[in-house]
MMTF fields as JSON, N, C-alpha, C and O atoms, coordinates in Angstrom:
{
  "mmtfVersion": "1.0.0",
  "mmtfProducer": "UNKNOWN",
  "numBonds": 447,
  "numAtoms": 448,
  "numGroups": 112,
  "numChains": 1,
  "numModels": 1,
  "chainsPerModel": [1],
  "groupsPerChain": [112],
  "chainIdList": ["A"],
  "bondAtomList": [4, 2, 8, 6, 12, 10, 16, 14, 20, 18, 24, 22, 28, 26, 32, 30, 36, 34, 40, 38, 44, 42, 48, 46, 52, 50, 56, 54, 60, 58, 64, 62, 68, 66, 72, 70, 76, 74, 80, 78, 84, 82, 88, 86, 92, 90, 96, 94, 100, 98, 104, 102, 108, 106, 112, 110, 116, 114, 120, 118, 124, 122, 128, 126, 132, 130, 136, 134, 140, 138, 144, 142, 148, 146, 152, 150, 156, 154, 160, 158, 164, 162, 168, 166, 172, 170, 176, 174, 180, 178, 184, 182, 188, 186, 192, 190, 196, 194, 200, 198, 204, 202, 208, 206, 212, 210, 216, 214, 220, 218, 224, 222, 228, 226, 232, 230, 236, 234, 240, 238, 244, 242, 248, 246, 252, 250, 256, 254, 260, 258, 264, 262, 268, 266, 272, 270, 276, 274, 280, 278, 284, 282, 288, 286, 292, 290, 296, 294, 300, 298, 304, 302, 308, 306, 312, 310, 316, 314, 320, 318, 324, 322, 328, 326, 332, 330, 336, 334, 340, 338, 344, 342, 348, 346, 352, 350, 356, 354, 360, 358, 364, 362, 368, 366, 372, 370, 376, 374, 380, 378, 384, 382, 388, 386, 392, 390, 396, 394, 400, 398, 404, 402, 408, 406, 412, 410, 416, 414, 420, 418, 424, 422, 428, 426, 432, 430, 436, 434, 440, 438, 444, 442],
  "bondOrderList": [1, 1, 1, 1, 1, 1, 1, 1, 1, 1, 1, 1, 1, 1, 1, 1, 1, 1, 1, 1, 1, 1, 1, 1, 1, 1, 1, 1, 1, 1, 1, 1, 1, 1, 1, 1, 1, 1, 1, 1, 1, 1, 1, 1, 1, 1, 1, 1, 1, 1, 1, 1, 1, 1, 1, 1, 1, 1, 1, 1, 1, 1, 1, 1, 1, 1, 1, 1, 1, 1, 1, 1, 1, 1, 1, 1, 1, 1, 1, 1, 1, 1, 1, 1, 1, 1, 1, 1, 1, 1, 1, 1, 1, 1, 1, 1, 1, 1, 1, 1, 1, 1, 1, 1, 1, 1, 1, 1, 1, 1, 1],
  "groupList": [{"groupName": "ALA", "atomNameList": ["N", "CA", "C", "O"], "elementList": ["N", "C", "C", "O"], "formalChargeList": [0, 0, 0, 0], "bondAtomList": [1, 0, 2, 1, 3, 2], "bondOrderList": [1, 1, 2], "singleLetterCode": "A", "chemCompType": "L-PEPTIDE LINKING"}, {"groupName": "GLY", "atomNameList": ["N", "CA", "C", "O"], "elementList": ["N", "C", "C", "O"], "formalChargeList": [0, 0, 0, 0], "bondAtomList": [1, 0, 2, 1, 3, 2], "bondOrderList": [1, 1, 2], "singleLetterCode": "G", "chemCompType": "PEPTIDE LINKING"}, {"groupName": "ILE", "atomNameList": ["N", "CA", "C", "O"], "elementList": ["N", "C", "C", "O"], "formalChargeList": [0, 0, 0, 0], "bondAtomList": [1, 0, 2, 1, 3, 2], "bondOrderList": [1, 1, 2], "singleLetterCode": "I", "chemCompType": "L-PEPTIDE LINKING"}, {"groupName": "LYS", "atomNameList": ["N", "CA", "C", "O"], "elementList": ["N", "C", "C", "O"], "formalChargeList": [0, 0, 0, 0], "bondAtomList": [1, 0, 2, 1, 3, 2], "bondOrderList": [1, 1, 2], "singleLetterCode": "K", "chemCompType": "L-PEPTIDE LINKING"}, {"groupName": "CYS", "atomNameList": ["N", "CA", "C", "O"], "elementList": ["N", "C", "C", "O"], "formalChargeList": [0, 0, 0, 0], "bondAtomList": [1, 0, 2, 1, 3, 2], "bondOrderList": [1, 1, 2], "singleLetterCode": "C", "chemCompType": "L-PEPTIDE LINKING"}, {"groupName": "VAL", "atomNameList": ["N", "CA", "C", "O"], "elementList": ["N", "C", "C", "O"], "formalChargeList": [0, 0, 0, 0], "bondAtomList": [1, 0, 2, 1, 3, 2], "bondOrderList": [1, 1, 2], "singleLetterCode": "V", "chemCompType": "L-PEPTIDE LINKING"}, {"groupName": "LEU", "atomNameList": ["N", "CA", "C", "O"], "elementList": ["N", "C", "C", "O"], "formalChargeList": [0, 0, 0, 0], "bondAtomList": [1, 0, 2, 1, 3, 2], "bondOrderList": [1, 1, 2], "singleLetterCode": "L", "chemCompType": "L-PEPTIDE LINKING"}, {"groupName": "GLU", "atomNameList": ["N", "CA", "C", "O"], "elementList": ["N", "C", "C", "O"], "formalChargeList": [0, 0, 0, 0], "bondAtomList": [1, 0, 2, 1, 3, 2], "bondOrderList": [1, 1, 2], "singleLetterCode": "E", "chemCompType": "L-PEPTIDE LINKING"}, {"groupName": "ARG", "atomNameList": ["N", "CA", "C", "O"], "elementList": ["N", "C", "C", "O"], "formalChargeList": [0, 0, 0, 0], "bondAtomList": [1, 0, 2, 1, 3, 2], "bondOrderList": [1, 1, 2], "singleLetterCode": "R", "chemCompType": "L-PEPTIDE LINKING"}, {"groupName": "ASN", "atomNameList": ["N", "CA", "C", "O"], "elementList": ["N", "C", "C", "O"], "formalChargeList": [0, 0, 0, 0], "bondAtomList": [1, 0, 2, 1, 3, 2], "bondOrderList": [1, 1, 2], "singleLetterCode": "N", "chemCompType": "L-PEPTIDE LINKING"}, {"groupName": "THR", "atomNameList": ["N", "CA", "C", "O"], "elementList": ["N", "C", "C", "O"], "formalChargeList": [0, 0, 0, 0], "bondAtomList": [1, 0, 2, 1, 3, 2], "bondOrderList": [1, 1, 2], "singleLetterCode": "T", "chemCompType": "L-PEPTIDE LINKING"}, {"groupName": "SER", "atomNameList": ["N", "CA", "C", "O"], "elementList": ["N", "C", "C", "O"], "formalChargeList": [0, 0, 0, 0], "bondAtomList": [1, 0, 2, 1, 3, 2], "bondOrderList": [1, 1, 2], "singleLetterCode": "S", "chemCompType": "L-PEPTIDE LINKING"}, {"groupName": "GLN", "atomNameList": ["N", "CA", "C", "O"], "elementList": ["N", "C", "C", "O"], "formalChargeList": [0, 0, 0, 0], "bondAtomList": [1, 0, 2, 1, 3, 2], "bondOrderList": [1, 1, 2], "singleLetterCode": "Q", "chemCompType": "L-PEPTIDE LINKING"}, {"groupName": "PRO", "atomNameList": ["N", "CA", "C", "O"], "elementList": ["N", "C", "C", "O"], "formalChargeList": [0, 0, 0, 0], "bondAtomList": [1, 0, 2, 1, 3, 2], "bondOrderList": [1, 1, 2], "singleLetterCode": "P", "chemCompType": "L-PEPTIDE LINKING"}, {"groupName": "ASP", "atomNameList": ["N", "CA", "C", "O"], "elementList": ["N", "C", "C", "O"], "formalChargeList": [0, 0, 0, 0], "bondAtomList": [1, 0, 2, 1, 3, 2], "bondOrderList": [1, 1, 2], "singleLetterCode": "D", "chemCompType": "L-PEPTIDE LINKING"}, {"groupName": "PHE", "atomNameList": ["N", "CA", "C", "O"], "elementList": ["N", "C", "C", "O"], "formalChargeList": [0, 0, 0, 0], "bondAtomList": [1, 0, 2, 1, 3, 2], "bondOrderList": [1, 1, 2], "singleLetterCode": "F", "chemCompType": "L-PEPTIDE LINKING"}, {"groupName": "HIS", "atomNameList": ["N", "CA", "C", "O"], "elementList": ["N", "C", "C", "O"], "formalChargeList": [0, 0, 0, 0], "bondAtomList": [1, 0, 2, 1, 3, 2], "bondOrderList": [1, 1, 2], "singleLetterCode": "H", "chemCompType": "L-PEPTIDE LINKING"}, {"groupName": "TYR", "atomNameList": ["N", "CA", "C", "O"], "elementList": ["N", "C", "C", "O"], "formalChargeList": [0, 0, 0, 0], "bondAtomList": [1, 0, 2, 1, 3, 2], "bondOrderList": [1, 1, 2], "singleLetterCode": "Y", "chemCompType": "L-PEPTIDE LINKING"}],
  "groupTypeList": [0, 1, 2, 1, 3, 4, 5, 0, 6, 7, 6, 0, 8, 8, 9, 0, 8, 10, 2, 6, 0, 4, 8, 11, 8, 7, 8, 1, 12, 0, 0, 0, 12, 7, 2, 8, 0, 0, 10, 1, 9, 0, 0, 5, 6, 13, 8, 6, 6, 14, 10, 11, 11, 6, 0, 11, 5, 8, 0, 15, 0, 8, 16, 5, 6, 8, 16, 7, 8, 8, 6, 14, 5, 6, 5, 9, 9, 0, 0, 5, 10, 1, 6, 13, 15, 0, 5, 10, 13, 7, 1, 6, 7, 12, 10, 15, 0, 10, 9, 17, 6, 1, 13, 15, 6, 6, 10, 9, 6, 6, 6, 1],
  "groupIdList": [1, 2, 3, 4, 5, 6, 7, 8, 9, 10, 11, 12, 13, 14, 15, 16, 17, 18, 19, 20, 21, 22, 23, 24, 25, 26, 27, 28, 29, 30, 31, 32, 33, 34, 35, 36, 37, 38, 39, 40, 41, 42, 43, 44, 45, 46, 47, 48, 49, 50, 51, 52, 53, 54, 55, 56, 57, 58, 59, 60, 61, 62, 63, 64, 65, 66, 67, 68, 69, 70, 71, 72, 73, 74, 75, 76, 77, 78, 79, 80, 81, 82, 83, 84, 85, 86, 87, 88, 89, 90, 91, 92, 93, 94, 95, 96, 97, 98, 99, 100, 101, 102, 103, 104, 105, 106, 107, 108, 109, 110, 111, 112],
  "secStructList": [7, 2, 2, 2, 2, 2, 2, 2, 2, 2, 2, 2, 2, 6, 6, 7, 7, 3, 3, 3, 3, 3, 1, 7, 2, 2, 2, 2, 2, 2, 2, 2, 2, 2, 2, 2, 2, 2, 2, 7, 7, 1, 7, 3, 3, 3, 3, 3, 7, 7, 6, 6, 7, 2, 2, 2, 2, 2, 2, 2, 2, 2, 2, 2, 2, 2, 2, 7, 1, 7, 7, 7, 7, 7, 7, 7, 7, 7, 7, 7, 7, 1, 7, 7, 7, 7, 5, 7, 6, 6, 1, 7, 5, 2, 2, 2, 0, 0, 0, 0, 0, 2, 2, 2, 2, 2, 2, 2, 2, 2, 2, 7],
  "xCoordList": [93.407, 92.664, 91.199, 90.869, 90.349, 88.948, 88.166, 88.329, 87.3, 86.396, 87.165, 86.794, 88.226, 88.993, 89.555, 89.505, 90.086, 90.64, 89.536, 89.734, 88.396, 87.263, 86.786, 86.501, 86.7, 86.284, 87.312, 86.946, 88.593, 89.652, 89.623, 89.812, 89.391, 89.307, 88.159, 88.325, 87.016, 85.858, 86.101, 85.747, 86.693, 87.008, 87.993, 87.832, 89.002, 89.984, 89.336, 89.678, 88.409, 87.676, 86.92, 86.733, 86.49, 85.764, 86.716, 86.31, 88.005, 89.069, 89.374, 89.866, 89.078, 89.386, 90.856, 91.417, 91.464, 92.776, 92.531, 91.742, 93.197, 92.872, 94.1, 95.12, 94.005, 95.089, 94.766, 93.725, 95.666, 95.511, 96.272, 97.5, 95.584, 96.205, 96.457, 95.516, 97.724, 98.075, 99.082, 99.954, 98.947, 99.925, 101.23, 102.29, 101.177, 102.359, 102.73, 101.918, 103.96, 104.43, 104.378, 103.921, 104.845, 104.913, 103.517, 103.274, 102.608, 101.243, 100.531, 99.759, 100.78, 100.185, 100.66, 99.866, 101.97, 102.515, 101.971, 101.651, 101.868, 101.325, 99.864, 99.459, 99.074, 97.659, 97.531, 96.693, 98.348, 98.295, 98.633, 97.962, 99.667, 100.034, 98.908, 98.605, 98.301, 97.194, 96.014, 95.423, 95.675, 94.55, 94.87, 94.01, 96.09, 96.489, 96.367, 95.85, 96.839, 96.785, 95.346, 95.029, 94.478, 93.079, 92.27, 91.3, 92.66, 91.834, 92.467, 91.765, 93.772, 94.463, 94.616, 95.038, 94.28, 94.37, 95.727, 95.986, 96.577, 97.913, 97.887, 98.873, 96.791, 96.694, 96.187, 95.259, 96.798, 96.505, 97.784, 98.8, 97.725, 98.923, 98.901, 98.016, 99.85, 99.912, 100.601, 101.607, 100.055, 100.629, 100.544, 99.61, 101.506, 101.527, 100.583, 100.564, 99.803, 98.928, 98.618, 98.169, 98.862, 98.477, 97.526, 97.96, 96.244, 95.267, 95.355, 94.715, 96.131, 96.326, 97.341, 97.467, 98.062, 99.069, 98.601, 98.481, 98.338, 97.888, 98.98, 98.672, 100.242, 101.338, 101.293, 101.511, 101.013, 100.891, 99.699, 99.79, 98.593, 97.399, 97.721, 97.362, 98.396, 98.738, 99.686, 99.521, 100.668, 101.612, 100.898, 101.152, 100.008, 99.246, 98.387, 98.372, 97.672, 96.807, 97.634, 97.232, 98.779, 99.656, 100.057, 100.027, 100.433, 100.845, 99.7, 99.899, 98.525, 97.367, 97.064, 96.879, 97.014, 96.691, 97.752, 97.437, 98.985, 100.087, 100.165, 100.516, 99.838, 100.11, 98.882, 99.022, 97.709, 96.51, 95.724, 95.564, 95.24, 94.448, 93.123, 92.654, 92.527, 91.227, 90.998, 91.692, 90.022, 89.627, 88.108, 87.402, 87.616, 86.171, 85.518, 84.381, 86.23, 85.657, 86.708, 87.873, 86.292, 87.154, 86.431, 85.307, 87.058, 86.483, 87.307, 88.443, 86.742, 87.399, 87.04, 85.916, 87.998, 87.721, 88.643, 88.45, 89.618, 90.55, 89.827, 89.03, 90.111, 89.513, 90.276, 90.816, 90.302, 90.84, 89.834, 89.039, 89.885, 88.994, 89.665, 90.505, 89.294, 89.798, 91.239, 91.833, 91.807, 93.186, 93.25, 92.305, 94.347, 94.51, 94.697, 95.119, 94.386, 94.523, 95.951, 96.916, 96.064, 97.375, 97.217, 96.147, 98.283, 98.303, 99.303, 100.402, 98.927, 99.818, 100.937, 100.83, 102.002, 103.064, 102.55, 103.182, 101.405, 100.819, 99.929, 99.339, 99.832, 99.072, 97.592, 96.805, 97.202, 95.798, 95.559, 96.441, 94.369, 94.029, 93.99, 93.352, 94.665, 94.921, 93.657, 93.562, 92.702, 91.493, 90.719, 90.262, 90.57, 89.86, 90.586, 89.947, 91.903, 92.684, 92.539, 92.334, 92.644, 92.58, 91.199, 91.069, 90.169, 88.817, 88.082, 87.193, 88.437, 87.655, 88.494, 88.244, 89.471, 90.211, 90.965, 90.892, 91.686, 92.453, 91.574, 91.85, 90.521, 89.638, 88.949, 88.773, 88.56, 87.93, 88.911, 88.555, 90.152, 91.164, 91.446, 91.517, 91.607, 91.897, 90.798, 91.082, 89.569, 88.443, 88.485, 88.351, 88.669, 88.679, 89.876, 89.739, 91.036, 92.205, 92.011, 92.424, 91.386, 91.201, 90.08, 90.013, 89.204, 88.162, 88.747, 88.137, 89.927, 90.608, 90.144, 90.631],
  "yCoordList": [94.259, 94.697, 94.317, 93.5, 94.873, 94.465, 94.765, 95.813, 93.811, 93.99, 94.232, 95.109, 93.474, 93.634, 95.035, 95.614, 95.572, 96.927, 97.955, 98.908, 97.775, 98.692, 98.658, 99.704, 97.47, 97.343, 98.015, 98.751, 97.764, 98.367, 99.894, 100.593, 100.401, 101.848, 102.441, 103.478, 101.8, 102.309, 102.237, 103.168, 101.159, 101.066, 102.158, 102.783, 102.387, 103.432, 104.814, 105.676, 105.028, 106.309, 106.554, 107.698, 105.478, 105.575, 105.606, 105.45, 105.812, 105.96, 104.669, 104.72, 103.525, 102.245, 101.897, 102.153, 101.321, 100.707, 99.514, 98.63, 99.482, 98.53, 97.711, 98.265, 96.399, 95.497, 94.892, 94.262, 95.093, 94.503, 93.182, 93.182, 92.083, 90.763, 90.43, 90.172, 90.434, 90.334, 89.215, 88.948, 88.57, 87.539, 88.165, 87.562, 89.357, 90.022, 91.226, 92.13, 91.232, 92.36, 93.66, 94.687, 93.614, 94.826, 95.37, 96.568, 94.501, 94.953, 95.434, 96.391, 94.788, 95.201, 96.574, 97.409, 96.808, 98.119, 99.21, 100.308, 98.908, 99.892, 100.198, 101.36, 99.175, 99.387, 100.189, 101.088, 99.876, 100.608, 102.079, 102.955, 102.357, 103.751, 104.486, 105.637, 103.823, 104.431, 104.737, 105.814, 103.805, 103.992, 105.08, 105.905, 105.091, 106.163, 107.53, 108.471, 107.642, 108.924, 109.357, 110.542, 108.413, 108.739, 109.094, 109.846, 108.557, 108.728, 109.591, 110.088, 109.773, 110.47, 109.62, 110.123, 108.347, 107.425, 106.721, 105.92, 107.024, 106.418, 104.983, 104.261, 104.56, 103.228, 102.189, 101.436, 102.153, 101.134, 100.322, 100.828, 99.051, 98.24, 97.018, 96.174, 96.901, 95.69, 94.566, 94.793, 93.363, 92.182, 91.015, 90.931, 90.128, 88.975, 87.879, 87.52, 87.359, 86.226, 85.518, 86.14, 84.223, 83.378, 82.331, 81.398, 82.476, 81.567, 80.144, 79.242, 79.924, 78.559, 77.809, 76.588, 78.547, 77.95, 78.03, 79.119, 76.881, 76.888, 77.422, 78.002, 77.235, 77.806, 79.333, 79.993, 79.894, 81.344, 81.862, 82.904, 81.143, 81.53, 81.55, 82.495, 80.512, 80.445, 81.579, 82.173, 81.881, 82.964, 84.315, 85.135, 84.546, 85.796, 85.941, 87.002, 84.878, 84.918, 85.171, 85.962, 84.51, 84.753, 86.22, 86.824, 86.792, 88.201, 89.12, 90.023, 88.886, 89.716, 89.591, 90.599, 88.376, 88.173, 88.771, 89.233, 88.764, 89.286, 90.81, 91.435, 91.416, 92.846, 93.752, 94.973, 93.192, 94.033, 93.919, 92.828, 95.05, 95.052, 94.336, 93.64, 94.521, 93.909, 93.806, 94.432, 93.01, 92.839, 92.949, 92.124, 93.962, 94.197, 93.578, 93.111, 93.571, 93.087, 92.259, 92.65, 91.13, 90.301, 90.097, 89.594, 90.478, 90.292, 89.224, 89.476, 88.045, 86.967, 87.121, 86.827, 87.583, 87.903, 87.165, 87.27, 86.437, 85.749, 84.66, 83.908, 84.583, 83.523, 83.397, 84.369, 82.192, 81.933, 81.07, 80.349, 81.16, 80.347, 80.101, 80.884, 79.031, 78.76, 78.307, 78.27, 77.965, 77.503, 76.061, 75.296, 75.697, 74.268, 73.539, 74.135, 72.271, 71.486, 71.603, 71.412, 71.923, 72.007, 71.622, 71.78, 71.122, 70.727, 71.622, 71.857, 72.122, 72.973, 72.117, 70.891, 72.744, 71.981, 71.175, 70.204, 71.579, 70.866, 69.705, 69.017, 69.487, 68.363, 68.637, 67.699, 69.9, 70.275, 70.77, 71.38, 70.51, 71.063, 72.584, 73.109, 73.285, 74.721, 75.583, 76.46, 75.359, 76.181, 75.987, 76.96, 74.75, 74.447, 75.058, 75.603, 74.971, 75.548, 77.066, 77.646, 77.705, 79.168, 79.707, 80.661, 79.091, 79.631, 79.217, 79.935, 78.069, 77.543, 77.245, 77.797, 76.384, 75.952, 77.097, 77.254, 77.893, 79.008, 80.016, 80.339, 80.525, 81.464, 80.851, 81.529, 79.581, 78.907, 78.825, 79.131, 78.41, 78.331, 79.712, 79.868, 80.711, 82.068, 82.562, 83.07, 82.416, 82.856, 82.173, 82.823, 80.868, 80.12, 80.481, 80.549, 80.712, 81.106, 82.489, 82.729, 83.389, 84.757, 84.845, 85.81, 83.866, 83.852, 83.598, 83.951, 82.987, 82.762, 81.513, 81.197],
  "zCoordList": [93.857, 92.682, 92.845, 93.704, 92.066, 92.021, 93.277, 93.902, 93.638, 94.778, 96.072, 96.852, 96.309, 97.539, 97.698, 98.783, 96.619, 96.667, 96.907, 97.661, 96.284, 96.493, 97.944, 98.527, 98.523, 99.922, 100.828, 101.744, 100.576, 101.388, 101.28, 102.276, 100.088, 99.882, 100.695, 101.338, 100.67, 101.419, 102.926, 103.649, 103.404, 104.839, 105.246, 106.295, 104.425, 104.72, 104.691, 105.5, 103.771, 103.734, 105.028, 105.441, 105.662, 106.937, 108.123, 109.275, 107.812, 108.803, 109.584, 110.712, 108.978, 109.615, 109.404, 108.338, 110.411, 110.237, 109.322, 109.655, 108.177, 107.129, 106.762, 106.352, 106.906, 106.542, 105.183, 105.0, 104.243, 102.918, 102.905, 102.993, 102.801, 102.747, 101.285, 100.535, 100.874, 99.458, 99.205, 100.032, 98.052, 97.66, 97.208, 97.375, 96.641, 96.093, 96.952, 97.15, 97.459, 98.277, 97.471, 97.974, 96.225, 95.401, 95.095, 95.235, 94.681, 94.375, 95.632, 95.579, 96.748, 98.016, 98.444, 98.876, 98.323, 98.683, 97.767, 98.223, 96.479, 95.53, 95.846, 95.822, 96.14, 96.472, 97.764, 97.852, 98.758, 100.031, 99.819, 100.365, 99.033, 98.763, 98.039, 98.353, 97.082, 96.334, 97.259, 97.177, 98.126, 99.042, 100.066, 100.377, 100.589, 101.522, 100.856, 101.458, 99.624, 98.904, 98.653, 98.756, 98.327, 98.01, 99.242, 99.15, 100.409, 101.605, 102.692, 103.574, 102.638, 103.719, 104.97, 106.011, 104.883, 106.016, 105.965, 105.067, 106.926, 106.968, 107.477, 107.325, 108.071, 108.679, 107.689, 107.987, 106.518, 105.505, 105.358, 104.883, 105.771, 105.921, 105.022, 105.159, 104.108, 103.295, 104.075, 104.748, 103.978, 104.619, 103.646, 102.848, 103.714, 102.815, 103.296, 104.473, 102.356, 102.635, 101.323, 100.36, 101.297, 100.169, 100.731, 101.407, 100.461, 101.062, 100.513, 101.053, 99.454, 98.978, 99.843, 99.746, 100.689, 101.568, 103.018, 103.578, 103.618, 105.013, 105.943, 106.984, 105.583, 106.366, 106.316, 107.331, 105.141, 105.001, 105.803, 106.452, 105.76, 106.524, 108.017, 108.719, 108.498, 109.92, 110.319, 111.385, 109.481, 109.776, 109.806, 110.688, 108.846, 108.802, 110.055, 110.679, 110.423, 111.609, 112.871, 113.725, 112.995, 114.163, 114.236, 115.308, 113.093, 113.051, 113.49, 114.302, 112.959, 113.316, 114.803, 115.485, 115.305, 116.725, 117.642, 118.739, 117.205, 118.012, 117.98, 118.981, 116.827, 116.645, 116.603, 116.656, 116.51, 116.448, 117.752, 118.3, 118.236, 119.477, 119.309, 120.209, 118.138, 117.885, 116.386, 115.585, 116.033, 114.644, 114.601, 115.18, 113.918, 113.863, 112.636, 112.705, 111.516, 110.261, 109.535, 109.452, 109.018, 108.17, 106.849, 106.828, 105.762, 104.436, 103.728, 103.325, 103.577, 102.844, 101.374, 100.967, 100.582, 99.195, 98.218, 97.007, 98.705, 97.811, 97.038, 97.6, 95.748, 94.938, 93.628, 93.099, 93.132, 91.801, 91.059, 91.663, 89.741, 88.918, 87.58, 87.138, 86.956, 85.621, 85.561, 84.483, 86.693, 86.683, 86.196, 86.385, 85.58, 85.308, 86.641, 87.632, 86.65, 87.878, 88.393, 87.652, 89.69, 90.333, 91.793, 92.381, 92.358, 93.759, 94.477, 93.974, 95.651, 96.443, 97.042, 97.06, 97.529, 98.2, 99.398, 99.812, 99.951, 101.085, 100.638, 101.47, 99.312, 98.788, 98.576, 98.452, 98.532, 98.361, 96.942, 96.337, 96.411, 95.099, 95.237, 96.149, 94.341, 94.501, 94.565, 95.424, 93.694, 93.703, 95.002, 95.602, 95.435, 96.683, 97.883, 98.783, 97.898, 98.999, 99.04, 100.106, 97.882, 97.803, 98.143, 98.909, 97.572, 97.685, 98.949, 99.406, 99.523, 100.647, 101.895, 102.967, 101.745, 102.935, 103.607, 104.825, 102.826, 103.394, 104.12, 105.276, 103.476, 104.182, 105.405, 106.417, 105.319, 106.462, 107.632, 108.77, 107.344, 108.399, 108.975, 110.194, 108.123, 108.603, 109.538, 110.622, 109.125, 109.962, 111.327, 112.364, 111.312, 112.587, 113.457, 114.679, 112.87, 113.668, 114.292, 115.427, 113.547, 114.06, 115.073, 115.834, 115.101, 116.122, 117.517, 118.526, 117.563, 118.838, 119.539, 120.625]
}
């Protein structure tokens, strides 16, 4: 939804193979179908990623490195705000993990 979906739509319009990194499988599939229909680009792929979970970040990065020939653009857009204080199962403050640690780890893992 929001900025991420708009960016993905524009990339797909430019005929880019576009991976949608989504926390929700159902919402990701719906967004991918909508973007495919709007652009005619079949290469819009929803994938699960929760940047608050470093395990999820590592799994996503492994999948990308294993299955994609190359990565030209990475848009780190995940963010949360206004949440009550919470700690992830990995012991990290949730907002900090989602907004900073997860995207930082993902970027560094994808750099190779």
